[in-house]
């Protein structure tokens, strides 16, 4: 049985994990402790937010909640750049009622049984992270997934848990789909690698050399985008044996660019949603695209 981390401890271990952290309002004392116990804690639950208008608006919603479900709706919101927004410390309204057998498996750090009943309140027992994603097929940026893995591993390390203490909301509460399009066994494998001291990705020491183009952001790579940077990227992919082009790479982003970049991500060891062909900051750094 683990006692929950204090707000100061929580902040410190997240910062130590290497993620960017932003504090919001009175997050240190913002909780639902007056409605029930907070602790003992047994694990980490990963959620997706669902549809949103703006990321900032979603962070605020997770902080304040609804009339029928007051906030905080999690402890931290992980945006699509990988920044962790702290909105609460203590009991939150995020896990809800789930399967007692799943909780027992988490405590014992065993394989999870099916979540086929909702007979146990999870809010006292899980740290919760809402990760900004519509849940409707929206891709998961590499930077966001990296932060999700790191914060999960940081909490596991703080409590001497294994990666089996990290679950998806869909593994806890019947009928929940989140986090959509993430295979939680693969997610736990990535967390385990961090706990073993094996980074899931490595940035080369000369990533900041001015001769290389800085990462322009995942949103840059969209249908119709035309620039010399895309040509330079394509040439580097060909150099790395990852070209999937029927002709020489050109300046317009196409599906051939996406398939070629996916091949590069797989070459680096990524799989699943981590190899969707949309560049992320770590894989981009390792590609070392020259400035056009």
PDB file of C-alpha atoms in Angstrom:
ATOM      1  CA  UNK A   1       0.000   0.000   0.000  1.00  0.00           C
ATOM      2  CA  UNK A   2       1.474   3.323  -1.080  1.00  0.00           C
ATOM      3  CA  UNK A   3       0.790   6.713   0.417  1.00  0.00           C
ATOM      4  CA  UNK A   4       0.076   9.391  -2.220  1.00  0.00           C
ATOM      5  CA  UNK A   5       2.818  11.826  -3.109  1.00  0.00           C
ATOM      6  CA  UNK A   6       2.526  15.352  -1.791  1.00  0.00           C
ATOM      7  CA  UNK A   7       2.088  18.133  -4.337  1.00  0.00           C
ATOM      8  CA  UNK A   8       5.761  19.089  -3.975  1.00  0.00           C
ATOM      9  CA  UNK A   9       6.882  15.492  -4.447  1.00  0.00           C
ATOM     10  CA  UNK A  10       4.574  15.038  -7.426  1.00  0.00           C
ATOM     11  CA  UNK A  11       5.928  18.159  -9.126  1.00  0.00           C
ATOM     12  CA  UNK A  12       9.530  17.213  -8.412  1.00  0.00           C
ATOM     13  CA  UNK A  13       9.358  13.692  -9.819  1.00  0.00           C
ATOM     14  CA  UNK A  14       7.596  14.884 -12.984  1.00  0.00           C
ATOM     15  CA  UNK A  15      10.229  17.552 -13.592  1.00  0.00           C
ATOM     16  CA  UNK A  16      12.972  15.021 -12.969  1.00  0.00           C
ATOM     17  CA  UNK A  17      11.463  12.778 -15.663  1.00  0.00           C
ATOM     18  CA  UNK A  18      12.345  15.395 -18.279  1.00  0.00           C
ATOM     19  CA  UNK A  19       8.862  16.554 -19.268  1.00  0.00           C
ATOM     20  CA  UNK A  20       7.868  20.216 -19.447  1.00  0.00           C
ATOM     21  CA  UNK A  21       5.500  21.046 -16.591  1.00  0.00           C
ATOM     22  CA  UNK A  22       3.077  23.987 -16.294  1.00  0.00           C
ATOM     23  CA  UNK A  23       1.246  24.693 -13.032  1.00  0.00           C
ATOM     24  CA  UNK A  24      -2.338  25.984 -13.118  1.00  0.00           C
ATOM     25  CA  UNK A  25      -4.086  27.973 -10.412  1.00  0.00           C
ATOM     26  CA  UNK A  26      -4.396  26.412  -6.988  1.00  0.00           C
ATOM     27  CA  UNK A  27      -3.606  22.904  -8.259  1.00  0.00           C
ATOM     28  CA  UNK A  28      -1.696  22.017  -5.064  1.00  0.00           C
ATOM     29  CA  UNK A  29      -4.875  22.195  -2.964  1.00  0.00           C
ATOM     30  CA  UNK A  30      -7.471  21.575  -5.692  1.00  0.00           C
ATOM     31  CA  UNK A  31      -9.064  18.178  -5.042  1.00  0.00           C
ATOM     32  CA  UNK A  32     -12.182  16.254  -3.995  1.00  0.00           C
ATOM     33  CA  UNK A  33     -10.770  15.016  -0.679  1.00  0.00           C
ATOM     34  CA  UNK A  34     -13.886  16.234   1.139  1.00  0.00           C
ATOM     35  CA  UNK A  35     -15.906  13.634  -0.783  1.00  0.00           C
ATOM     36  CA  UNK A  36     -13.835  10.595   0.165  1.00  0.00           C
ATOM     37  CA  UNK A  37     -10.448   9.043   0.699  1.00  0.00           C
ATOM     38  CA  UNK A  38      -7.326   9.831  -1.290  1.00  0.00           C
ATOM     39  CA  UNK A  39      -5.100   6.792  -1.065  1.00  0.00           C
ATOM     40  CA  UNK A  40      -3.678   4.305  -0.726  1.00  0.00           C
ATOM     41  CA  UNK A  41      -2.592   4.667  -4.339  1.00  0.00           C
ATOM     42  CA  UNK A  42      -1.897   1.636  -6.499  1.00  0.00           C
ATOM     43  CA  UNK A  43      -1.341   2.852 -10.035  1.00  0.00           C
ATOM     44  CA  UNK A  44      -1.710   5.300 -12.912  1.00  0.00           C
ATOM     45  CA  UNK A  45      -4.703   5.590 -15.237  1.00  0.00           C
ATOM     46  CA  UNK A  46      -4.327   7.004 -18.750  1.00  0.00           C
ATOM     47  CA  UNK A  47      -7.299   8.727 -20.432  1.00  0.00           C
ATOM     48  CA  UNK A  48      -8.029  10.649 -23.606  1.00  0.00           C
ATOM     49  CA  UNK A  49     -10.029  13.842 -23.330  1.00  0.00           C
ATOM     50  CA  UNK A  50     -12.445  13.394 -26.212  1.00  0.00           C
ATOM     51  CA  UNK A  51     -13.458  16.219 -28.588  1.00  0.00           C
ATOM     52  CA  UNK A  52     -12.134  19.692 -27.824  1.00  0.00           C
ATOM     53  CA  UNK A  53     -12.142  23.172 -29.318  1.00  0.00           C
ATOM     54  CA  UNK A  54      -8.767  24.349 -28.040  1.00  0.00           C
ATOM     55  CA  UNK A  55      -6.101  22.665 -25.952  1.00  0.00           C
ATOM     56  CA  UNK A  56      -6.112  25.543 -23.470  1.00  0.00           C
ATOM     57  CA  UNK A  57      -9.866  25.241 -23.107  1.00  0.00           C
ATOM     58  CA  UNK A  58      -9.581  21.521 -22.457  1.00  0.00           C
ATOM     59  CA  UNK A  59      -6.934  22.063 -19.789  1.00  0.00           C
ATOM     60  CA  UNK A  60      -9.262  24.514 -18.037  1.00  0.00           C
ATOM     61  CA  UNK A  61     -12.197  22.115 -18.330  1.00  0.00           C
ATOM     62  CA  UNK A  62     -10.150  19.339 -16.738  1.00  0.00           C
ATOM     63  CA  UNK A  63      -9.294  21.756 -13.926  1.00  0.00           C
ATOM     64  CA  UNK A  64     -12.816  23.022 -13.226  1.00  0.00           C
ATOM     65  CA  UNK A  65     -15.008  20.154 -14.446  1.00  0.00           C
ATOM     66  CA  UNK A  66     -18.760  20.320 -14.986  1.00  0.00           C
ATOM     67  CA  UNK A  67     -21.709  21.118 -12.732  1.00  0.00           C
ATOM     68  CA  UNK A  68     -22.520  17.407 -12.616  1.00  0.00           C
ATOM     69  CA  UNK A  69     -18.861  16.346 -12.320  1.00  0.00           C
ATOM     70  CA  UNK A  70     -16.708  18.957 -10.567  1.00  0.00           C
ATOM     71  CA  UNK A  71     -12.983  19.140 -11.161  1.00  0.00           C
ATOM     72  CA  UNK A  72     -10.266  18.278 -10.995  1.00  0.00           C
ATOM     73  CA  UNK A  73     -10.971  15.617 -13.611  1.00  0.00           C
ATOM     74  CA  UNK A  74      -7.373  14.380 -13.384  1.00  0.00           C
ATOM     75  CA  UNK A  75      -4.048  15.305 -11.852  1.00  0.00           C
ATOM     76  CA  UNK A  76      -2.354  16.323 -15.066  1.00  0.00           C
ATOM     77  CA  UNK A  77      -3.347  17.102 -18.649  1.00  0.00           C
ATOM     78  CA  UNK A  78      -0.801  16.108 -21.282  1.00  0.00           C
ATOM     79  CA  UNK A  79      -1.171  18.267 -24.362  1.00  0.00           C
ATOM     80  CA  UNK A  80      -0.170  17.345 -27.877  1.00  0.00           C
ATOM     81  CA  UNK A  81       3.270  18.947 -27.572  1.00  0.00           C
ATOM     82  CA  UNK A  82       4.057  16.752 -24.569  1.00  0.00           C
ATOM     83  CA  UNK A  83       3.644  19.492 -21.953  1.00  0.00           C
ATOM     84  CA  UNK A  84       2.114  18.337 -18.674  1.00  0.00           C
ATOM     85  CA  UNK A  85      -0.402  20.773 -17.147  1.00  0.00           C
ATOM     86  CA  UNK A  86      -0.942  20.231 -13.426  1.00  0.00           C
ATOM     87  CA  UNK A  87      -4.562  20.859 -12.400  1.00  0.00           C
ATOM     88  CA  UNK A  88      -5.043  18.934  -9.160  1.00  0.00           C
ATOM     89  CA  UNK A  89      -3.401  17.155  -6.245  1.00  0.00           C
ATOM     90  CA  UNK A  90      -5.400  14.670  -4.229  1.00  0.00           C
ATOM     91  CA  UNK A  91      -8.606  12.874  -5.015  1.00  0.00           C
ATOM     92  CA  UNK A  92      -9.993  13.697  -8.466  1.00  0.00           C
ATOM     93  CA  UNK A  93     -13.007  12.725 -10.528  1.00  0.00           C
ATOM     94  CA  UNK A  94     -11.316  10.642 -13.214  1.00  0.00           C
ATOM     95  CA  UNK A  95     -11.280   6.876 -12.686  1.00  0.00           C
ATOM     96  CA  UNK A  96     -14.844   6.396 -11.507  1.00  0.00           C
ATOM     97  CA  UNK A  97     -16.250   2.953 -10.759  1.00  0.00           C
ATOM     98  CA  UNK A  98     -14.357  -0.008 -12.138  1.00  0.00           C
ATOM     99  CA  UNK A  99     -13.661  -3.674 -11.686  1.00  0.00           C
ATOM    100  CA  UNK A 100     -12.426  -4.846  -8.289  1.00  0.00           C
ATOM    101  CA  UNK A 101     -10.609  -7.754  -9.951  1.00  0.00           C
ATOM    102  CA  UNK A 102      -8.642  -5.294 -12.088  1.00  0.00           C
ATOM    103  CA  UNK A 103      -7.620  -3.361  -8.971  1.00  0.00           C
ATOM    104  CA  UNK A 104      -6.473  -6.586  -7.300  1.00  0.00           C
ATOM    105  CA  UNK A 105      -4.392  -7.438 -10.393  1.00  0.00           C
ATOM    106  CA  UNK A 106      -2.820  -3.964 -10.396  1.00  0.00           C
ATOM    107  CA  UNK A 107      -1.939  -4.275  -6.720  1.00  0.00           C
ATOM    108  CA  UNK A 108      -0.431  -7.727  -7.335  1.00  0.00           C
ATOM    109  CA  UNK A 109       1.171  -6.467 -10.579  1.00  0.00           C
ATOM    110  CA  UNK A 110      -0.289  -9.331 -12.582  1.00  0.00           C
ATOM    111  CA  UNK A 111      -1.938  -9.535 -15.999  1.00  0.00           C
ATOM    112  CA  UNK A 112      -5.248  -7.724 -16.062  1.00  0.00           C
ATOM    113  CA  UNK A 113      -8.541  -9.637 -16.194  1.00  0.00           C
ATOM    114  CA  UNK A 114     -11.420  -8.323 -18.338  1.00  0.00           C
ATOM    115  CA  UNK A 115     -13.154  -5.315 -16.815  1.00  0.00           C
ATOM    116  CA  UNK A 116     -16.687  -6.675 -16.739  1.00  0.00           C
ATOM    117  CA  UNK A 117     -18.132  -4.945 -13.688  1.00  0.00           C
ATOM    118  CA  UNK A 118     -18.092  -1.536 -12.018  1.00  0.00           C
ATOM    119  CA  UNK A 119     -18.127  -2.270  -8.303  1.00  0.00           C
ATOM    120  CA  UNK A 120     -15.141  -0.323  -6.952  1.00  0.00           C
ATOM    121  CA  UNK A 121     -14.351   3.393  -6.750  1.00  0.00           C
ATOM    122  CA  UNK A 122     -11.015   4.001  -8.469  1.00  0.00           C
ATOM    123  CA  UNK A 123     -10.691   7.678  -7.588  1.00  0.00           C
ATOM    124  CA  UNK A 124      -8.898   7.033  -4.270  1.00  0.00           C
ATOM    125  CA  UNK A 125      -6.409   4.638  -5.827  1.00  0.00           C
ATOM    126  CA  UNK A 126      -5.144   5.985  -9.164  1.00  0.00           C
ATOM    127  CA  UNK A 127      -3.232   8.991 -10.382  1.00  0.00           C
ATOM    128  CA  UNK A 128      -4.958  10.176 -13.553  1.00  0.00           C
ATOM    129  CA  UNK A 129      -3.687  11.845 -16.715  1.00  0.00           C
ATOM    130  CA  UNK A 130      -6.029  13.220 -19.361  1.00  0.00           C
ATOM    131  CA  UNK A 131      -4.230  13.239 -22.714  1.00  0.00           C
ATOM    132  CA  UNK A 132      -5.578  15.618 -25.341  1.00  0.00           C
ATOM    133  CA  UNK A 133      -7.006  13.564 -28.193  1.00  0.00           C
ATOM    134  CA  UNK A 134     -10.459  13.480 -29.738  1.00  0.00           C
ATOM    135  CA  UNK A 135     -10.646   9.709 -29.447  1.00  0.00           C
ATOM    136  CA  UNK A 136     -12.035   9.628 -32.958  1.00  0.00           C
ATOM    137  CA  UNK A 137      -9.006   8.469 -34.910  1.00  0.00           C
ATOM    138  CA  UNK A 138      -6.830  11.518 -34.265  1.00  0.00           C
ATOM    139  CA  UNK A 139      -3.152  10.604 -34.394  1.00  0.00           C
ATOM    140  CA  UNK A 140      -1.014  10.632 -31.262  1.00  0.00           C
ATOM    141  CA  UNK A 141       2.060  12.870 -31.675  1.00  0.00           C
ATOM    142  CA  UNK A 142       5.348  11.270 -30.760  1.00  0.00           C
ATOM    143  CA  UNK A 143       6.142  14.036 -28.255  1.00  0.00           C
ATOM    144  CA  UNK A 144       2.848  13.469 -26.465  1.00  0.00           C
ATOM    145  CA  UNK A 145       3.325   9.700 -26.248  1.00  0.00           C
ATOM    146  CA  UNK A 146       6.859  10.226 -24.985  1.00  0.00           C
ATOM    147  CA  UNK A 147       5.561  12.430 -22.164  1.00  0.00           C
ATOM    148  CA  UNK A 148       2.829   9.918 -21.343  1.00  0.00           C
ATOM    149  CA  UNK A 149       5.436   7.171 -21.015  1.00  0.00           C
ATOM    150  CA  UNK A 150       7.767   9.344 -18.942  1.00  0.00           C
ATOM    151  CA  UNK A 151       5.213  10.524 -16.380  1.00  0.00           C
ATOM    152  CA  UNK A 152       3.912   6.973 -15.970  1.00  0.00           C
ATOM    153  CA  UNK A 153       7.431   5.668 -15.412  1.00  0.00           C
ATOM    154  CA  UNK A 154       8.224   8.510 -13.016  1.00  0.00           C
ATOM    155  CA  UNK A 155       5.301   7.617 -10.760  1.00  0.00           C
ATOM    156  CA  UNK A 156       6.103   3.909 -10.954  1.00  0.00           C
ATOM    157  CA  UNK A 157       9.689   4.627  -9.929  1.00  0.00           C
ATOM    158  CA  UNK A 158       8.575   6.879  -7.073  1.00  0.00           C
ATOM    159  CA  UNK A 159       6.399   4.106  -5.631  1.00  0.00           C
ATOM    160  CA  UNK A 160       8.630   1.168  -6.607  1.00  0.00           C
ATOM    161  CA  UNK A 161       5.958  -0.160  -8.970  1.00  0.00           C
ATOM    162  CA  UNK A 162       6.482  -2.011 -12.225  1.00  0.00           C
ATOM    163  CA  UNK A 163       4.891  -0.984 -15.527  1.00  0.00           C
ATOM    164  CA  UNK A 164       1.977  -3.303 -14.708  1.00  0.00           C
ATOM    165  CA  UNK A 165       0.714  -0.553 -12.413  1.00  0.00           C
ATOM    166  CA  UNK A 166      -0.156   1.587 -15.463  1.00  0.00           C
ATOM    167  CA  UNK A 167      -3.575   0.973 -17.002  1.00  0.00           C
ATOM    168  CA  UNK A 168      -5.880   2.519 -19.543  1.00  0.00           C
ATOM    169  CA  UNK A 169      -9.301   3.765 -18.477  1.00  0.00           C
ATOM    170  CA  UNK A 170     -10.693   1.208 -20.929  1.00  0.00           C
ATOM    171  CA  UNK A 171      -9.064  -1.552 -18.846  1.00  0.00           C
ATOM    172  CA  UNK A 172     -10.694  -0.299 -15.647  1.00  0.00           C
ATOM    173  CA  UNK A 173     -14.249   0.796 -16.372  1.00  0.00           C
ATOM    174  CA  UNK A 174     -16.559  -1.240 -18.634  1.00  0.00           C
ATOM    175  CA  UNK A 175     -17.590   0.590 -21.794  1.00  0.00           C
ATOM    176  CA  UNK A 176     -14.799   3.173 -21.729  1.00  0.00           C
ATOM    177  CA  UNK A 177     -12.743   3.447 -24.966  1.00  0.00           C
ATOM    178  CA  UNK A 178      -9.826   5.534 -23.732  1.00  0.00           C
ATOM    179  CA  UNK A 179      -7.084   5.929 -24.560  1.00  0.00           C
ATOM    180  CA  UNK A 180      -8.280   5.200 -28.091  1.00  0.00           C
ATOM    181  CA  UNK A 181      -5.919   3.556 -30.582  1.00  0.00           C
ATOM    182  CA  UNK A 182      -3.270   2.839 -27.952  1.00  0.00           C
ATOM    183  CA  UNK A 183      -2.421  -0.796 -27.231  1.00  0.00           C
ATOM    184  CA  UNK A 184      -1.821  -0.701 -23.504  1.00  0.00           C
ATOM    185  CA  UNK A 185       0.508  -3.704 -23.498  1.00  0.00           C
ATOM    186  CA  UNK A 186       2.762  -1.800 -25.919  1.00  0.00           C
ATOM    187  CA  UNK A 187       2.394   1.279 -23.726  1.00  0.00           C
ATOM    188  CA  UNK A 188       3.506  -0.673 -20.658  1.00  0.00           C
ATOM    189  CA  UNK A 189       6.462  -2.073 -22.601  1.00  0.00           C
ATOM    190  CA  UNK A 190       7.624   1.477 -23.325  1.00  0.00           C
ATOM    191  CA  UNK A 191       7.231   2.392 -19.645  1.00  0.00           C
ATOM    192  CA  UNK A 192       9.182  -0.723 -18.628  1.00  0.00           C
ATOM    193  CA  UNK A 193      12.058   0.274 -20.917  1.00  0.00           C
ATOM    194  CA  UNK A 194      12.313   3.641 -19.183  1.00  0.00           C
ATOM    195  CA  UNK A 195      12.266   1.944 -15.781  1.00  0.00           C
ATOM    196  CA  UNK A 196      15.064  -0.360 -16.945  1.00  0.00           C
ATOM    197  CA  UNK A 197      17.099   2.643 -17.962  1.00  0.00           C
ATOM    198  CA  UNK A 198      16.613   1.955 -21.658  1.00  0.00           C
ATOM    199  CA  UNK A 199      15.469   5.137 -23.399  1.00  0.00           C
ATOM    200  CA  UNK A 200      12.729   4.593 -25.955  1.00  0.00           C
ATOM    201  CA  UNK A 201      14.518   7.059 -28.197  1.00  0.00           C
ATOM    202  CA  UNK A 202      17.881   8.770 -28.250  1.00  0.00           C
ATOM    203  CA  UNK A 203      18.621  12.282 -29.483  1.00  0.00           C
ATOM    204  CA  UNK A 204      22.088  12.509 -31.061  1.00  0.00           C
ATOM    205  CA  UNK A 205      24.536  14.863 -29.359  1.00  0.00           C
ATOM    206  CA  UNK A 206      24.698  17.224 -32.311  1.00  0.00           C
ATOM    207  CA  UNK A 207      20.942  17.676 -32.677  1.00  0.00           C
ATOM    208  CA  UNK A 208      21.272  21.396 -32.026  1.00  0.00           C
ATOM    209  CA  UNK A 209      23.952  21.933 -34.667  1.00  0.00           C
ATOM    210  CA  UNK A 210      22.829  24.875 -36.774  1.00  0.00           C
ATOM    211  CA  UNK A 211      23.401  23.016 -40.022  1.00  0.00           C
ATOM    212  CA  UNK A 212      20.342  20.853 -39.292  1.00  0.00           C
ATOM    213  CA  UNK A 213      16.784  22.081 -39.734  1.00  0.00           C
ATOM    214  CA  UNK A 214      14.855  22.411 -36.447  1.00  0.00           C
ATOM    215  CA  UNK A 215      11.677  20.395 -36.055  1.00  0.00           C
ATOM    216  CA  UNK A 216       8.826  22.525 -37.479  1.00  0.00           C
ATOM    217  CA  UNK A 217       6.055  20.775 -35.520  1.00  0.00           C
ATOM    218  CA  UNK A 218       3.840  17.832 -36.439  1.00  0.00           C
ATOM    219  CA  UNK A 219       1.112  20.107 -37.858  1.00  0.00           C
ATOM    220  CA  UNK A 220       3.562  21.270 -40.533  1.00  0.00           C
ATOM    221  CA  UNK A 221       3.296  17.918 -42.294  1.00  0.00           C
ATOM    222  CA  UNK A 222      -0.113  18.045 -43.911  1.00  0.00           C
ATOM    223  CA  UNK A 223      -1.519  17.439 -47.350  1.00  0.00           C
ATOM    224  CA  UNK A 224      -0.633  20.246 -49.711  1.00  0.00           C
ATOM    225  CA  UNK A 225       2.288  21.611 -47.695  1.00  0.00           C
ATOM    226  CA  UNK A 226       5.028  22.656 -50.118  1.00  0.00           C
ATOM    227  CA  UNK A 227       8.560  23.624 -49.083  1.00  0.00           C
ATOM    228  CA  UNK A 228      12.224  22.912 -49.709  1.00  0.00           C
ATOM    229  CA  UNK A 229      12.357  21.376 -46.246  1.00  0.00           C
ATOM    230  CA  UNK A 230      10.153  18.489 -47.393  1.00  0.00           C
ATOM    231  CA  UNK A 231      12.479  17.829 -50.320  1.00  0.00           C
ATOM    232  CA  UNK A 232      15.472  17.829 -47.961  1.00  0.00           C
ATOM    233  CA  UNK A 233      13.670  15.422 -45.642  1.00  0.00           C
ATOM    234  CA  UNK A 234      12.835  13.092 -48.535  1.00  0.00           C
ATOM    235  CA  UNK A 235      16.446  12.980 -49.662  1.00  0.00           C
ATOM    236  CA  UNK A 236      17.566  12.061 -46.165  1.00  0.00           C
ATOM    237  CA  UNK A 237      14.969   9.287 -46.016  1.00  0.00           C
ATOM    238  CA  UNK A 238      16.306   7.899 -49.282  1.00  0.00           C
ATOM    239  CA  UNK A 239      19.851   8.100 -47.898  1.00  0.00           C
ATOM    240  CA  UNK A 240      18.718   6.051 -44.909  1.00  0.00           C
ATOM    241  CA  UNK A 241      17.193   3.360 -47.154  1.00  0.00           C
ATOM    242  CA  UNK A 242      13.668   4.348 -46.178  1.00  0.00           C
ATOM    243  CA  UNK A 243      12.522   5.966 -49.417  1.00  0.00           C
ATOM    244  CA  UNK A 244       9.140   4.767 -50.643  1.00  0.00           C
ATOM    245  CA  UNK A 245       9.043   7.132 -53.618  1.00  0.00           C
ATOM    246  CA  UNK A 246       8.229   6.194 -57.213  1.00  0.00           C
ATOM    247  CA  UNK A 247      10.320   9.182 -58.312  1.00  0.00           C
ATOM    248  CA  UNK A 248      12.733  11.603 -56.650  1.00  0.00           C
ATOM    249  CA  UNK A 249      11.414  13.331 -53.496  1.00  0.00           C
ATOM    250  CA  UNK A 250       9.752  16.669 -54.181  1.00  0.00           C
ATOM    251  CA  UNK A 251       8.711  19.741 -52.200  1.00  0.00           C
ATOM    252  CA  UNK A 252       5.035  18.806 -51.722  1.00  0.00           C
ATOM    253  CA  UNK A 253       4.028  16.591 -48.785  1.00  0.00           C
ATOM    254  CA  UNK A 254       2.388  13.428 -50.143  1.00  0.00           C
ATOM    255  CA  UNK A 255       1.486   9.961 -48.979  1.00  0.00           C
ATOM    256  CA  UNK A 256       4.857   8.782 -50.319  1.00  0.00           C
ATOM    257  CA  UNK A 257       6.535  11.096 -47.801  1.00  0.00           C
ATOM    258  CA  UNK A 258       4.368   9.718 -45.027  1.00  0.00           C
ATOM    259  CA  UNK A 259       5.125   6.096 -45.990  1.00  0.00           C
ATOM    260  CA  UNK A 260       8.824   6.866 -46.232  1.00  0.00           C
ATOM    261  CA  UNK A 261       8.863   8.545 -42.837  1.00  0.00           C
ATOM    262  CA  UNK A 262       6.948   5.612 -41.336  1.00  0.00           C
ATOM    263  CA  UNK A 263       9.707   3.349 -42.635  1.00  0.00           C
ATOM    264  CA  UNK A 264      12.253   5.574 -40.870  1.00  0.00           C
ATOM    265  CA  UNK A 265      10.278   5.405 -37.616  1.00  0.00           C
ATOM    266  CA  UNK A 266      10.172   1.615 -37.858  1.00  0.00           C
ATOM    267  CA  UNK A 267      13.925   1.575 -38.508  1.00  0.00           C
ATOM    268  CA  UNK A 268      14.361   3.452 -35.216  1.00  0.00           C
ATOM    269  CA  UNK A 269      12.344   0.766 -33.450  1.00  0.00           C
ATOM    270  CA  UNK A 270       8.959   2.466 -33.260  1.00  0.00           C
ATOM    271  CA  UNK A 271       5.756   0.574 -33.969  1.00  0.00           C
ATOM    272  CA  UNK A 272       2.013   1.073 -33.940  1.00  0.00           C
ATOM    273  CA  UNK A 273       0.934   4.696 -33.538  1.00  0.00           C
ATOM    274  CA  UNK A 274       4.564   5.674 -33.005  1.00  0.00           C
ATOM    275  CA  UNK A 275       5.213   4.741 -36.645  1.00  0.00           C
ATOM    276  CA  UNK A 276       2.362   6.617 -38.304  1.00  0.00           C
ATOM    277  CA  UNK A 277       4.585   8.523 -40.727  1.00  0.00           C
ATOM    278  CA  UNK A 278       4.080  11.925 -39.091  1.00  0.00           C
ATOM    279  CA  UNK A 279       7.441  13.318 -37.931  1.00  0.00           C
ATOM    280  CA  UNK A 280       8.022  13.828 -34.238  1.00  0.00           C
ATOM    281  CA  UNK A 281      10.813  15.802 -32.567  1.00  0.00           C
ATOM    282  CA  UNK A 282      13.017  12.837 -31.602  1.00  0.00           C
ATOM    283  CA  UNK A 283      12.872  10.950 -34.895  1.00  0.00           C
ATOM    284  CA  UNK A 284      13.322  14.250 -36.760  1.00  0.00           C
ATOM    285  CA  UNK A 285      16.437  15.033 -34.732  1.00  0.00           C
ATOM    286  CA  UNK A 286      17.901  11.656 -35.521  1.00  0.00           C
ATOM    287  CA  UNK A 287      17.217  12.073 -39.240  1.00  0.00           C
ATOM    288  CA  UNK A 288      19.434  15.204 -39.270  1.00  0.00           C
ATOM    289  CA  UNK A 289      17.718  16.990 -42.139  1.00  0.00           C
ATOM    290  CA  UNK A 290      20.040  19.695 -43.503  1.00  0.00           C
ATOM    291  CA  UNK A 291      18.724  23.214 -43.592  1.00  0.00           C
ATOM    292  CA  UNK A 292      17.451  23.888 -47.156  1.00  0.00           C
TER     293      UNK A 292
END
